[in-house]
Amino acid sequence: MSGTHTGVPSVLEHELPHPVPADELAACPVEDVFRRVGDKWSTLLMILLGNRPHRYNELHRAIDGISQRMLTRTLRGLEADGLVRREVHPTVPPSVEYSLTPLGRTLLEPLSALADWAVLHEAEINEARSRHADAQRR
Amino acid sequence: MSGTHTGVPSVLEHELPHPVPADELAACPVEDVFRRVGDKWSTLLMILLGNRPHRYNELHRAIDGISQRMLTRTLRGLEADGLVRREVHPTVPPSVEYSLTPLGRTLLEPLSALADWAVLHEAEINEARSRHADAQRR
DNA sequence: CCGTATCCGATTTGATACTG
DNA sequence: CAGTATCAAATCGGATACGG
């Protein structure tokens, strides 16, 4: 292969067919995961639950700005994919505990790698944006 | 720290403030990057450009299903963040070459890690979804 | 060849009110 | 406490037509 970044083998390293059938990385699991990473609350919730289990209102108070609707929706989505476990304790009043599943924990690692990249290269990105804004202004 | 996944140090490993000020991981660079990963075409474009530089219509033909509008918009966004370089060759007819910048190349690695995770755990996710769909049906 | 402009439907997110 | 229901706003993405 020509000039790829490191040489790390990866599913992304294989030469892609042309044209890409709009499936190869679309209906395949990669897009699902990428989409989840991109949505507004999923990763933040996973990070909080990675620290320790939380109850519903605890998450609601912890996040500042999330609506009940989105909190519930996001948790349900994570639960459906097996990343988060929801445990209902039949007490009065009811208490519901959310936690990461083992599968969810394994996702934290690549997520952290991506977050670390973002922090590490923040300055470069901001400089590029400044240059681009300057170039646009004329 | 209690029961985190591996022990890898990461920006995500630090205990978060409660409540999260809606900035800590929101206006900070992490959300920008996560959003980009989640959008429909950015990563696919970066993968193609990671193989080799491409011209505009070459990308358009390569991707199958992308509109000119989104191709242009996505490339411009990647360019603004310094991930992709756009070189115009003043020939007739004009030719424009897109390629990854060095910064863009460094992003391929965490992206690949995430994609590999998705492929590796595809079965588990699908099983979780089946179970969840079953549980919902009653 | 390499785009831009315009319009429109689909999806995402939030605000608000209400409930077992 | 832990949600649901409903409505509205914002954003995303695609189709089509046109331009340098």
mmCIF file of C-alpha atoms (C1' of nucleotides) in Angstrom:
data_model
loop_
_atom_site.group_PDB
_atom_site.id
_atom_site.type_symbol
_atom_site.label_atom_id
_atom_site.label_comp_id
_atom_site.label_asym_id
_atom_site.label_seq_id
_atom_site.Cartn_x
_atom_site.Cartn_y
_atom_site.Cartn_z
ATOM 1 C CA MET A 1 0.000 0.000 0.000
ATOM 2 C CA SER A 2 1.155 3.510 -0.689
ATOM 3 C CA GLY A 3 1.350 6.182 1.969
ATOM 4 C CA THR A 4 -1.051 5.362 4.715
ATOM 5 C CA HIS A 5 -0.614 6.873 8.139
ATOM 6 C CA THR A 6 1.043 4.273 10.301
ATOM 7 C CA GLY A 7 0.673 0.771 8.994
ATOM 8 C CA VAL A 8 -1.780 -0.380 11.612
ATOM 9 C CA PRO A 9 -4.039 -3.000 10.063
ATOM 10 C CA SER A 10 -7.686 -2.006 10.114
ATOM 11 C CA VAL A 11 -10.929 -2.588 8.315
ATOM 12 C CA LEU A 12 -10.472 0.864 6.885
ATOM 13 C CA GLU A 13 -7.099 0.003 5.380
ATOM 14 C CA HIS A 14 -8.519 -2.200 2.649
ATOM 15 C CA GLU A 15 -8.893 -0.676 -0.767
ATOM 16 C CA LEU A 16 -12.530 0.213 -1.236
ATOM 17 C CA PRO A 17 -14.539 -0.764 -4.304
ATOM 18 C CA HIS A 18 -15.407 2.016 -6.707
ATOM 19 C CA PRO A 19 -18.146 2.986 -6.625
ATOM 20 C CA VAL A 20 -18.735 2.279 -2.971
ATOM 21 C CA PRO A 21 -22.103 0.456 -2.964
ATOM 22 C CA ALA A 22 -23.498 2.785 -0.293
ATOM 23 C CA ASP A 23 -23.541 -0.284 1.955
ATOM 24 C CA GLU A 24 -19.940 -1.286 2.387
ATOM 25 C CA LEU A 25 -19.608 1.226 5.195
ATOM 26 C CA ALA A 26 -23.196 2.384 5.383
ATOM 27 C CA ALA A 27 -25.589 -0.401 6.338
ATOM 28 C CA CYS A 28 -22.575 -2.138 7.840
ATOM 29 C CA PRO A 29 -22.125 -1.704 11.577
ATOM 30 C CA VAL A 30 -19.565 1.035 11.178
ATOM 31 C CA GLU A 31 -22.065 3.705 10.249
ATOM 32 C CA ASP A 32 -24.352 2.790 13.138
ATOM 33 C CA VAL A 33 -21.549 3.235 15.618
ATOM 34 C CA PHE A 34 -20.248 6.407 14.004
ATOM 35 C CA ARG A 35 -23.725 7.877 14.068
ATOM 36 C CA ARG A 36 -24.117 7.094 17.712
ATOM 37 C CA VAL A 37 -20.805 8.700 18.523
ATOM 38 C CA GLY A 38 -21.980 11.768 16.650
ATOM 39 C CA ASP A 39 -25.255 12.237 18.425
ATOM 40 C CA LYS A 40 -25.572 14.808 21.072
ATOM 41 C CA TRP A 41 -25.782 12.856 24.326
ATOM 42 C CA SER A 42 -24.804 9.217 23.871
ATOM 43 C CA THR A 43 -21.097 9.501 24.495
ATOM 44 C CA LEU A 44 -21.488 11.872 27.406
ATOM 45 C CA LEU A 45 -23.899 9.447 29.018
ATOM 46 C CA MET A 46 -21.538 6.553 28.449
ATOM 47 C CA ILE A 47 -18.722 8.479 30.071
ATOM 48 C CA LEU A 48 -20.801 9.255 33.154
ATOM 49 C CA LEU A 49 -21.959 5.653 33.393
ATOM 50 C CA GLY A 50 -18.369 4.564 32.919
ATOM 51 C CA ASN A 51 -17.491 6.245 36.186
ATOM 52 C CA ARG A 52 -20.265 4.515 38.098
ATOM 53 C CA PRO A 53 -23.923 3.531 37.773
ATOM 54 C CA HIS A 54 -26.438 6.350 37.959
ATOM 55 C CA ARG A 55 -30.133 6.688 38.548
ATOM 56 C CA TYR A 56 -32.370 8.486 36.080
ATOM 57 C CA ASN A 57 -32.761 11.800 37.845
ATOM 58 C CA GLU A 58 -29.152 11.687 38.852
ATOM 59 C CA LEU A 59 -28.219 11.706 35.175
ATOM 60 C CA HIS A 60 -30.774 14.401 34.539
ATOM 61 C CA ARG A 61 -29.230 16.651 37.157
ATOM 62 C CA ALA A 62 -25.693 15.719 36.123
ATOM 63 C CA ILE A 63 -25.982 16.798 32.535
ATOM 64 C CA ASP A 64 -27.382 20.324 32.509
ATOM 65 C CA GLY A 65 -29.360 21.048 29.422
ATOM 66 C CA ILE A 66 -30.646 17.619 28.504
ATOM 67 C CA SER A 67 -34.400 17.273 28.306
ATOM 68 C CA GLN A 68 -36.214 14.347 29.868
ATOM 69 C CA ARG A 69 -37.260 13.329 26.420
ATOM 70 C CA MET A 70 -33.711 13.116 25.078
ATOM 71 C CA LEU A 71 -32.376 11.511 28.223
ATOM 72 C CA THR A 72 -34.923 8.730 27.956
ATOM 73 C CA ARG A 73 -34.549 8.350 24.206
ATOM 74 C CA THR A 74 -30.782 8.180 24.357
ATOM 75 C CA LEU A 75 -30.737 5.721 27.234
ATOM 76 C CA ARG A 76 -33.232 3.515 25.408
ATOM 77 C CA GLY A 77 -31.085 3.565 22.293
ATOM 78 C CA LEU A 78 -27.976 2.627 24.217
ATOM 79 C CA GLU A 79 -29.905 -0.086 25.977
ATOM 80 C CA ALA A 80 -31.238 -1.472 22.692
ATOM 81 C CA ASP A 81 -27.698 -1.832 21.400
ATOM 82 C CA GLY A 82 -26.577 -3.610 24.533
ATOM 83 C CA LEU A 83 -24.268 -0.809 25.670
ATOM 84 C CA VAL A 84 -26.232 0.181 28.765
ATOM 85 C CA ARG A 85 -28.172 -1.896 31.278
ATOM 86 C CA ARG A 86 -31.359 -0.660 32.903
ATOM 87 C CA GLU A 87 -32.338 -2.184 36.234
ATOM 88 C CA VAL A 88 -35.661 -1.400 37.836
ATOM 89 C CA HIS A 89 -35.854 -1.809 41.585
ATOM 90 C CA PRO A 90 -39.502 -2.268 42.559
ATOM 91 C CA THR A 91 -39.355 0.046 45.536
ATOM 92 C CA VAL A 92 -41.692 2.887 46.441
ATOM 93 C CA PRO A 93 -40.983 5.309 44.982
ATOM 94 C CA PRO A 94 -39.440 3.376 42.088
ATOM 95 C CA SER A 95 -35.709 3.573 41.475
ATOM 96 C CA VAL A 96 -34.019 2.770 38.173
ATOM 97 C CA GLU A 97 -30.311 2.245 37.877
ATOM 98 C CA TYR A 98 -28.389 2.612 34.627
ATOM 99 C CA SER A 99 -24.932 1.185 34.133
ATOM 100 C CA LEU A 100 -22.573 0.229 31.330
ATOM 101 C CA THR A 101 -22.613 -3.363 30.147
ATOM 102 C CA PRO A 102 -19.306 -5.148 29.565
ATOM 103 C CA LEU A 103 -19.825 -4.423 25.859
ATOM 104 C CA GLY A 104 -20.338 -0.762 26.643
ATOM 105 C CA ARG A 105 -17.098 -0.707 28.591
ATOM 106 C CA THR A 106 -15.148 -2.014 25.621
ATOM 107 C CA LEU A 107 -16.425 0.898 23.567
ATOM 108 C CA LEU A 108 -14.955 3.406 25.996
ATOM 109 C CA GLU A 109 -11.455 2.655 24.836
ATOM 110 C CA PRO A 110 -11.734 3.641 21.143
ATOM 111 C CA LEU A 111 -13.938 6.510 22.263
ATOM 112 C CA SER A 112 -11.211 7.726 24.565
ATOM 113 C CA ALA A 113 -8.664 7.467 21.786
ATOM 114 C CA LEU A 114 -10.835 9.702 19.628
ATOM 115 C CA ALA A 115 -11.427 12.175 22.435
ATOM 116 C CA ASP A 116 -7.729 12.302 23.165
ATOM 117 C CA TRP A 117 -7.042 13.018 19.504
ATOM 118 C CA ALA A 118 -9.501 15.898 19.636
ATOM 119 C CA VAL A 119 -7.878 17.445 22.684
ATOM 120 C CA LEU A 120 -4.377 16.909 21.370
ATOM 121 C CA HIS A 121 -5.101 18.563 18.027
ATOM 122 C CA GLU A 122 -7.496 21.246 19.167
ATOM 123 C CA ALA A 123 -5.003 24.014 18.500
ATOM 124 C CA GLU A 124 -4.264 22.849 14.957
ATOM 125 C CA ILE A 125 -7.947 22.677 14.151
ATOM 126 C CA ASN A 126 -8.581 26.149 15.504
ATOM 127 C CA GLU A 127 -5.665 27.550 13.541
ATOM 128 C CA ALA A 128 -6.958 25.912 10.377
ATOM 129 C CA ARG A 129 -10.361 27.423 11.025
ATOM 130 C CA SER A 130 -8.897 30.877 11.503
ATOM 131 C CA ARG A 131 -6.956 30.623 8.281
ATOM 132 C CA HIS A 132 -10.037 29.410 6.467
ATOM 133 C CA ALA A 133 -12.179 32.212 7.854
ATOM 134 C CA ASP A 134 -9.533 34.715 6.758
ATOM 135 C CA ALA A 135 -9.365 33.235 3.280
ATOM 136 C CA GLN A 136 -13.160 33.392 3.029
ATOM 137 C CA ARG A 137 -13.391 37.039 3.999
ATOM 138 C CA ARG A 138 -11.994 38.262 0.670
ATOM 139 C CA MET B 1 -10.313 4.978 40.364
ATOM 140 C CA SER B 2 -12.941 2.280 40.608
ATOM 141 C CA GLY B 3 -13.830 -0.045 37.776
ATOM 142 C CA THR B 4 -12.877 1.575 34.524
ATOM 143 C CA HIS B 5 -12.355 -0.571 31.450
ATOM 144 C CA THR B 6 -8.628 -0.934 31.155
ATOM 145 C CA GLY B 7 -6.563 1.648 32.877
ATOM 146 C CA VAL B 8 -5.578 3.598 29.826
ATOM 147 C CA PRO B 9 -5.225 7.244 30.796
ATOM 148 C CA SER B 10 -7.526 9.487 28.809
ATOM 149 C CA VAL B 11 -9.258 12.827 28.969
ATOM 150 C CA LEU B 12 -12.426 10.862 29.516
ATOM 151 C CA GLU B 13 -11.055 9.128 32.594
ATOM 152 C CA HIS B 14 -11.227 12.203 34.786
ATOM 153 C CA GLU B 15 -14.187 12.552 37.050
ATOM 154 C CA LEU B 16 -16.584 15.016 35.525
ATOM 155 C CA PRO B 17 -18.096 17.927 37.410
ATOM 156 C CA HIS B 18 -21.731 17.633 38.370
ATOM 157 C CA PRO B 19 -23.599 19.125 36.744
ATOM 158 C CA VAL B 20 -21.625 19.096 33.544
ATOM 159 C CA PRO B 21 -21.647 22.749 32.422
ATOM 160 C CA ALA B 22 -22.801 21.805 28.913
ATOM 161 C CA ASP B 23 -19.359 22.936 27.828
ATOM 162 C CA GLU B 24 -16.916 20.533 29.411
ATOM 163 C CA LEU B 25 -17.410 18.143 26.541
ATOM 164 C CA ALA B 26 -19.738 20.232 24.424
ATOM 165 C CA ALA B 27 -18.115 23.420 23.215
ATOM 166 C CA CYS B 28 -14.773 21.727 23.783
ATOM 167 C CA PRO B 29 -13.180 20.161 20.717
ATOM 168 C CA VAL B 30 -14.409 16.700 21.561
ATOM 169 C CA GLU B 31 -17.960 17.325 20.495
ATOM 170 C CA ASP B 32 -16.871 18.887 17.209
ATOM 171 C CA VAL B 33 -14.873 15.817 16.315
ATOM 172 C CA PHE B 34 -17.548 13.402 17.484
ATOM 173 C CA ARG B 35 -20.120 15.231 15.413
ATOM 174 C CA ARG B 36 -17.977 15.045 12.348
ATOM 175 C CA VAL B 37 -17.439 11.336 12.791
ATOM 176 C CA GLY B 38 -21.205 10.958 13.018
ATOM 177 C CA ASP B 39 -22.122 12.797 9.879
ATOM 178 C CA LYS B 40 -23.014 10.908 6.797
ATOM 179 C CA TRP B 41 -20.046 11.381 4.483
ATOM 180 C CA SER B 42 -17.022 12.828 6.273
ATOM 181 C CA THR B 43 -15.360 9.615 7.368
ATOM 182 C CA LEU B 44 -16.003 7.835 4.101
ATOM 183 C CA LEU B 45 -14.387 10.727 2.259
ATOM 184 C CA MET B 46 -11.425 10.686 4.600
ATOM 185 C CA ILE B 47 -10.949 6.973 4.021
ATOM 186 C CA LEU B 48 -10.980 7.404 0.244
ATOM 187 C CA LEU B 49 -8.585 10.316 0.451
ATOM 188 C CA GLY B 50 -6.450 8.256 2.800
ATOM 189 C CA ASN B 51 -5.831 5.796 -0.007
ATOM 190 C CA ARG B 52 -4.760 8.488 -2.461
ATOM 191 C CA PRO B 53 -5.706 11.981 -3.616
ATOM 192 C CA HIS B 54 -8.880 12.266 -5.656
ATOM 193 C CA ARG B 55 -10.431 14.797 -7.971
ATOM 194 C CA TYR B 56 -13.905 16.129 -7.356
ATOM 195 C CA ASN B 57 -15.817 14.108 -9.906
ATOM 196 C CA GLU B 58 -13.741 11.101 -9.097
ATOM 197 C CA LEU B 59 -15.088 11.275 -5.539
ATOM 198 C CA HIS B 60 -18.556 11.879 -6.882
ATOM 199 C CA ARG B 61 -18.410 8.749 -8.992
ATOM 200 C CA ALA B 62 -16.671 6.774 -6.257
ATOM 201 C CA ILE B 63 -19.282 7.243 -3.620
ATOM 202 C CA ASP B 64 -22.632 6.294 -5.161
ATOM 203 C CA GLY B 65 -25.488 8.182 -3.661
ATOM 204 C CA ILE B 66 -23.810 11.379 -2.564
ATOM 205 C CA SER B 67 -25.246 14.565 -4.017
ATOM 206 C CA GLN B 68 -23.013 17.297 -5.388
ATOM 207 C CA ARG B 69 -24.311 19.540 -2.674
ATOM 208 C CA MET B 70 -23.237 17.239 0.154
ATOM 209 C CA LEU B 71 -19.968 16.333 -1.509
ATOM 210 C CA THR B 72 -19.020 19.987 -1.737
ATOM 211 C CA ARG B 73 -20.322 20.838 1.711
ATOM 212 C CA THR B 74 -18.527 17.947 3.367
ATOM 213 C CA LEU B 75 -15.245 18.625 1.599
ATOM 214 C CA ARG B 76 -15.463 22.284 2.585
ATOM 215 C CA GLY B 77 -16.041 21.364 6.184
ATOM 216 C CA LEU B 78 -13.092 19.003 6.248
ATOM 217 C CA GLU B 79 -10.989 21.657 4.562
ATOM 218 C CA ALA B 80 -12.028 24.299 7.086
ATOM 219 C CA ASP B 81 -10.842 22.069 9.920
ATOM 220 C CA GLY B 82 -7.511 21.438 8.235
ATOM 221 C CA LEU B 83 -8.172 17.758 7.614
ATOM 222 C CA VAL B 84 -8.319 17.942 3.828
ATOM 223 C CA ARG B 85 -6.370 20.048 1.348
ATOM 224 C CA ARG B 86 -7.918 21.395 -1.821
ATOM 225 C CA GLU B 87 -5.580 22.220 -4.688
ATOM 226 C CA VAL B 88 -6.854 23.953 -7.786
ATOM 227 C CA HIS B 89 -4.861 23.426 -10.957
ATOM 228 C CA PRO B 90 -5.616 26.275 -13.358
ATOM 229 C CA THR B 91 -5.926 24.092 -16.410
ATOM 230 C CA VAL B 92 -8.698 24.050 -19.009
ATOM 231 C CA PRO B 93 -10.959 22.453 -18.064
ATOM 232 C CA PRO B 94 -10.186 23.095 -14.398
ATOM 233 C CA SER B 95 -9.036 20.244 -12.211
ATOM 234 C CA VAL B 96 -9.217 20.197 -8.419
ATOM 235 C CA GLU B 97 -7.386 17.697 -6.315
ATOM 236 C CA TYR B 98 -8.372 16.778 -2.771
ATOM 237 C CA SER B 99 -6.033 15.020 -0.380
ATOM 238 C CA LEU B 100 -5.603 14.409 3.330
ATOM 239 C CA THR B 101 -3.409 16.813 5.237
ATOM 240 C CA PRO B 102 -0.910 15.413 7.734
ATOM 241 C CA LEU B 103 -3.408 16.331 10.444
ATOM 242 C CA GLY B 104 -6.097 14.423 8.587
ATOM 243 C CA ARG B 105 -3.849 11.382 8.431
ATOM 244 C CA THR B 106 -3.415 11.357 12.179
ATOM 245 C CA LEU B 107 -7.184 11.193 12.591
ATOM 246 C CA LEU B 108 -7.370 7.990 10.563
ATOM 247 C CA GLU B 109 -5.875 5.985 13.364
ATOM 248 C CA PRO B 110 -8.476 6.589 16.110
ATOM 249 C CA LEU B 111 -11.122 6.377 13.407
ATOM 250 C CA SER B 112 -9.849 2.964 12.418
ATOM 251 C CA ALA B 113 -9.875 1.835 16.028
ATOM 252 C CA LEU B 114 -13.514 2.808 16.283
ATOM 253 C CA ALA B 115 -14.394 1.125 12.992
ATOM 254 C CA ASP B 116 -12.599 -2.017 14.066
ATOM 255 C CA TRP B 117 -14.558 -2.029 17.315
ATOM 256 C CA ALA B 118 -17.789 -1.798 15.320
ATOM 257 C CA VAL B 119 -16.881 -4.746 13.113
ATOM 258 C CA LEU B 120 -15.616 -6.817 15.998
ATOM 259 C CA HIS B 121 -18.760 -6.318 18.073
ATOM 260 C CA GLU B 122 -21.343 -6.287 15.310
ATOM 261 C CA ALA B 123 -22.757 -9.666 16.339
ATOM 262 C CA GLU B 124 -23.155 -8.660 19.981
ATOM 263 C CA ILE B 125 -24.978 -5.500 18.996
ATOM 264 C CA ASN B 126 -27.324 -7.355 16.688
ATOM 265 C CA GLU B 127 -28.067 -9.918 19.360
ATOM 266 C CA ALA B 128 -28.811 -7.175 21.862
ATOM 267 C CA ARG B 129 -31.146 -5.551 19.347
ATOM 268 C CA SER B 130 -32.991 -8.810 18.774
ATOM 269 C CA ARG B 131 -33.444 -9.356 22.468
ATOM 270 C CA HIS B 132 -34.646 -5.789 22.905
ATOM 271 C CA ALA B 133 -37.107 -6.106 20.031
ATOM 272 C CA ASP B 134 -38.421 -9.325 21.582
ATOM 273 C CA ALA B 135 -38.806 -7.713 24.957
ATOM 274 C CA GLN B 136 -40.663 -4.782 23.385
ATOM 275 C CA ARG B 137 -43.175 -6.965 21.556
ATOM 276 C CA ARG B 138 -45.118 -7.783 24.701
ATOM 277 C "C1'" DC C 1 -14.968 19.918 -14.902
ATOM 278 C "C1'" DC C 2 -16.343 21.886 -10.705
ATOM 279 C "C1'" DG C 3 -19.121 23.691 -8.590
ATOM 280 C "C1'" DT C 4 -23.678 27.163 -6.605
ATOM 281 C "C1'" DA C 5 -28.639 28.238 -5.723
ATOM 282 C "C1'" DT C 6 -33.063 26.955 -4.377
ATOM 283 C "C1'" DC C 7 -36.475 24.311 -2.591
ATOM 284 C "C1'" DC C 8 -38.264 20.588 0.139
ATOM 285 C "C1'" DG C 9 -38.846 16.404 2.907
ATOM 286 C "C1'" DA C 10 -36.854 13.824 6.735
ATOM 287 C "C1'" DT C 11 -34.666 13.582 10.942
ATOM 288 C "C1'" DT C 12 -33.054 15.442 15.340
ATOM 289 C "C1'" DT C 13 -33.652 18.062 19.363
ATOM 290 C "C1'" DG C 14 -36.000 20.861 22.696
ATOM 291 C "C1'" DA C 15 -40.101 22.914 25.471
ATOM 292 C "C1'" DT C 16 -43.966 22.021 27.859
ATOM 293 C "C1'" DA C 17 -47.411 19.588 30.038
ATOM 294 C "C1'" DC C 18 -49.023 15.511 32.126
ATOM 295 C "C1'" DT C 19 -48.872 10.475 34.656
ATOM 296 C "C1'" DG C 20 -48.274 5.717 37.357
ATOM 297 C "C1'" DC D 1 -39.044 9.012 40.992
ATOM 298 C "C1'" DA D 2 -39.102 7.972 36.382
ATOM 299 C "C1'" DG D 3 -40.952 8.542 32.844
ATOM 300 C "C1'" DT D 4 -44.837 9.693 28.233
ATOM 301 C "C1'" DA D 5 -47.230 12.701 24.963
ATOM 302 C "C1'" DT D 6 -47.502 16.455 22.011
ATOM 303 C "C1'" DC D 7 -45.929 20.201 19.492
ATOM 304 C "C1'" DA D 8 -42.589 23.253 17.498
ATOM 305 C "C1'" DA D 9 -37.822 24.631 16.035
ATOM 306 C "C1'" DA D 10 -33.627 23.661 14.099
ATOM 307 C "C1'" DT D 11 -30.574 20.983 11.351
ATOM 308 C "C1'" DC D 12 -29.451 17.603 7.795
ATOM 309 C "C1'" DG D 13 -29.547 15.696 3.450
ATOM 310 C "C1'" DG D 14 -31.302 15.147 -1.333
ATOM 311 C "C1'" DA D 15 -33.301 16.649 -5.986
ATOM 312 C "C1'" DT D 16 -33.134 19.714 -9.447
ATOM 313 C "C1'" DA D 17 -31.625 23.388 -12.099
ATOM 314 C "C1'" DC D 18 -28.214 26.521 -13.439
ATOM 315 C "C1'" DG D 19 -23.289 28.874 -14.009
ATOM 316 C "C1'" DG D 20 -17.940 29.988 -14.697
#
